[in-house]
Coordinates of N, CA and C in Angstrom, one line a residue:
H121 N -23.6 -14.1 -13.9 CA -22.9 -13.5 -15.0 C -21.5 -14.0 -15.0
T122 N -21.0 -14.0 -16.3 CA -19.6 -14.4 -16.5 C -18.7 -13.2 -15.8
P123 N -17.4 -13.6 -15.6 CA -16.6 -12.7 -15.0 C -16.5 -11.4 -15.9
Q124 N -16.5 -11.7 -17.3 CA -16.3 -10.5 -18.2 C -17.5 -9.7 -18.1
E125 N -18.7 -10.3 -17.9 CA -19.9 -9.4 -17.9 C -19.9 -8.6 -16.5
A126 N -19.5 -9.2 -15.5 CA -19.4 -8.5 -14.3 C -18.4 -7.4 -14.3
V127 N -17.3 -7.5 -14.9 CA -16.3 -6.5 -15.1 C -16.9 -5.3 -15.8
A128 N -17.6 -5.6 -16.9 CA -18.2 -4.6 -17.8 C -19.3 -3.8 -17.0
H129 N -20.0 -4.5 -16.2 CA -21.1 -3.9 -15.5 C -20.5 -2.9 -14.4
V130 N -19.5 -3.4 -13.6 CA -18.8 -2.5 -12.6 C -18.1 -1.4 -13.4
R131 N -17.5 -1.5 -14.5 CA -16.9 -0.5 -15.2 C -18.0 0.6 -15.6
A132 N -19.2 0.1 -16.0 CA -20.2 1.0 -16.4 C -20.7 1.9 -15.2
K133 N -20.8 1.2 -14.0 CA -21.2 1.8 -12.8 C -19.9 3.0 -12.4
Y134 N -18.7 2.6 -12.7 CA -17.7 3.6 -12.5 C -17.9 4.8 -13.3
E135 N -18.2 4.6 -14.6 CA -18.4 5.8 -15.5 C -19.6 6.6 -15.0
H136 N -20.6 5.9 -14.5 CA -21.8 6.7 -13.9 C -21.4 7.5 -12.7
F137 N -20.6 7.0 -11.8 CA -20.2 7.7 -10.6 C -18.9 8.4 -10.6
K138 N -18.1 8.4 -11.7 CA -16.8 8.9 -11.7 C -16.6 10.3 -11.2
G139 N -17.5 11.1 -11.4 CA -17.4 12.5 -10.8 C -17.5 12.6 -9.4
Q140 N -17.9 11.5 -8.7 CA -18.1 11.4 -7.2 C -16.9 10.6 -6.6
I141 N -16.2 9.9 -7.4 CA -15.1 9.0 -7.0 C -13.8 9.6 -6.9
K142 N -13.2 9.9 -5.6 CA -12.0 10.4 -5.5 C -11.0 9.4 -4.9
T143 N -11.4 8.4 -4.3 CA -10.5 7.4 -3.6 C -11.0 6.0 -4.0
P144 N -10.2 5.0 -3.8 CA -10.6 3.7 -3.9 C -11.9 3.3 -3.1
E145 N -11.8 3.8 -1.9 CA -12.9 3.6 -1.0 C -14.3 4.2 -1.6
D146 N -14.2 5.3 -2.2 CA -15.3 5.9 -2.9 C -15.8 4.9 -3.9
F147 N -15.0 4.4 -4.8 CA -15.3 3.5 -5.9 C -16.1 2.3 -5.2
I148 N -15.5 1.7 -4.2 CA -16.1 0.6 -3.5 C -17.5 0.9 -3.0
R149 N -17.7 2.0 -2.4 CA -18.9 2.3 -1.7 C -20.0 2.7 -2.8
L150 N -19.6 3.4 -3.9 CA -20.5 3.8 -4.8 C -20.9 2.8 -6.0
A151 N -19.8 2.2 -6.4 CA -19.9 1.4 -7.6 C -19.9 -0.2 -7.4
A152 N -19.4 -0.6 -6.3 CA -19.0 -2.0 -6.1 C -19.7 -2.7 -4.9
T153 N -20.8 -1.9 -4.4 CA -21.3 -2.6 -3.1 C -22.7 -3.2 -3.4
K154 N -23.6 -2.6 -4.1 CA -24.9 -3.2 -4.3 C -25.5 -2.8 -5.7
I155 N -26.5 -3.6 -6.0 CA -27.2 -3.4 -7.3 C -28.2 -2.2 -7.0
L156 N -28.0 -1.1 -7.9 CA -28.8 0.0 -7.6 C -30.4 -0.2 -7.5
L157 N -30.9 -1.0 -8.5 CA -32.3 -1.2 -8.6 C -32.8 -2.0 -7.5
T158 N -32.1 -3.0 -6.9 CA -32.6 -3.9 -6.0 C -32.0 -3.7 -4.6
G159 N -30.8 -3.1 -4.5 CA -30.2 -3.0 -3.2 C -29.5 -4.3 -2.8
Q160 N -29.5 -5.3 -3.5 CA -28.8 -6.6 -3.2 C -27.3 -6.3 -3.4
P161 N -26.5 -6.9 -2.6 CA -25.1 -6.8 -2.6 C -24.6 -7.6 -3.9
Y162 N -23.5 -7.1 -4.5 CA -22.7 -7.8 -5.4 C -22.0 -8.9 -4.8
L163 N -22.0 -10.1 -5.3 CA -21.3 -11.2 -4.8 C -20.3 -11.7 -5.8
V164 N -19.1 -12.2 -5.3 CA -18.1 -12.8 -6.1 C -17.8 -14.2 -5.5
R165 N -17.5 -15.0 -6.4 CA -17.0 -16.4 -6.0 C -15.5 -16.4 -6.1
T166 N -15.1 -16.7 -5.0 CA -13.5 -16.8 -4.9 C -13.0 -18.2 -5.5
R167 N -11.7 -18.3 -5.7 CA -11.1 -19.4 -6.3 C -11.4 -20.7 -5.5
N168 N -11.7 -20.5 -4.2 CA -12.0 -21.8 -3.4 C -13.4 -22.0 -3.4
G169 N -14.3 -21.3 -4.1 CA -15.7 -21.5 -4.2 C -16.5 -20.7 -3.2
E170 N -15.9 -20.0 -2.3 CA -16.6 -19.2 -1.4 C -17.3 -18.0 -2.0
E171 N -18.5 -17.6 -1.6 CA -19.2 -16.3 -2.0 C -18.9 -15.3 -1.0
I172 N -18.6 -14.2 -1.4 CA -18.3 -13.0 -0.6 C -18.8 -11.7 -1.2
S173 N -19.2 -10.8 -0.4 CA -19.7 -9.6 -1.1 C -18.5 -8.9 -1.8
L174 N -18.7 -8.2 -2.9 CA -17.7 -7.6 -3.7 C -17.0 -6.5 -2.8
N175 N -17.8 -5.7 -2.1 CA -17.2 -4.7 -1.4 C -16.2 -5.2 -0.3
I176 N -16.5 -6.3 0.3 CA -15.6 -6.8 1.2 C -14.3 -7.4 0.6
W177 N -14.5 -8.1 -0.6 CA -13.4 -8.6 -1.4 C -12.5 -7.5 -1.8
L178 N -13.0 -6.5 -2.4 CA -12.2 -5.3 -2.9 C -11.5 -4.6 -1.7
S179 N -12.3 -4.5 -0.6 CA -11.6 -3.8 0.6 C -10.5 -4.6 1.1
N180 N -10.6 -5.9 1.1 CA -9.5 -6.7 1.6 C -8.4 -6.8 0.5
A181 N -8.6 -6.8 -0.7 CA -7.6 -6.6 -1.7 C -6.8 -5.3 -1.6
L182 N -7.6 -4.2 -1.3 CA -7.0 -2.9 -1.3 C -6.1 -2.8 -0.1
R183 N -6.5 -3.4 1.1 CA -5.8 -3.4 2.3 C -4.4 -4.2 2.0
E184 N -4.5 -5.4 1.4 CA -3.3 -6.2 1.2 C -2.4 -5.5 0.2
H185 N -3.0 -4.8 -0.8 CA -2.1 -4.0 -1.7 C -1.3 -2.9 -0.9
R186 N -2.0 -2.2 -0.1 CA -1.4 -1.0 0.7 C -0.3 -1.7 1.7
E187 N -0.6 -2.8 2.2 CA 0.3 -3.3 3.1 C 1.6 -3.7 2.4
K188 N 1.4 -4.2 1.2 CA 2.6 -4.7 0.4 C 3.4 -3.4 0.0
E189 N 2.7 -2.3 -0.3 CA 3.4 -1.0 -0.6 C 4.4 -0.5 0.5
V190 N 4.0 -0.7 1.7 CA 4.6 -0.3 2.9 C 5.9 -1.1 3.0
K191 N 5.9 -2.3 2.7 CA 7.1 -3.1 2.9 C 8.3 -2.8 2.0

C-alpha cells in the first residue's frame, strides 16, 4: 500500500475501536498491531529500508516522544 492508503486504513481502524481506546497503548494494541481478517502483523518500511512491525515502530516512537517531554 502507499503511505496514504496505510494511514487511511489505520484511521478507519481507529474509528472502529475508538470507544475502547483510552491510551496510546490501547490504540497500538487494538488498531495498529495486526490485520483483523488474517492476523498478519502490519509492517512499515523505515527510511533506511528496514521492515518492522507497526506496533513496535509506534511503541518506539511513543517512548521517544515521552522521553523528549521529560527533558
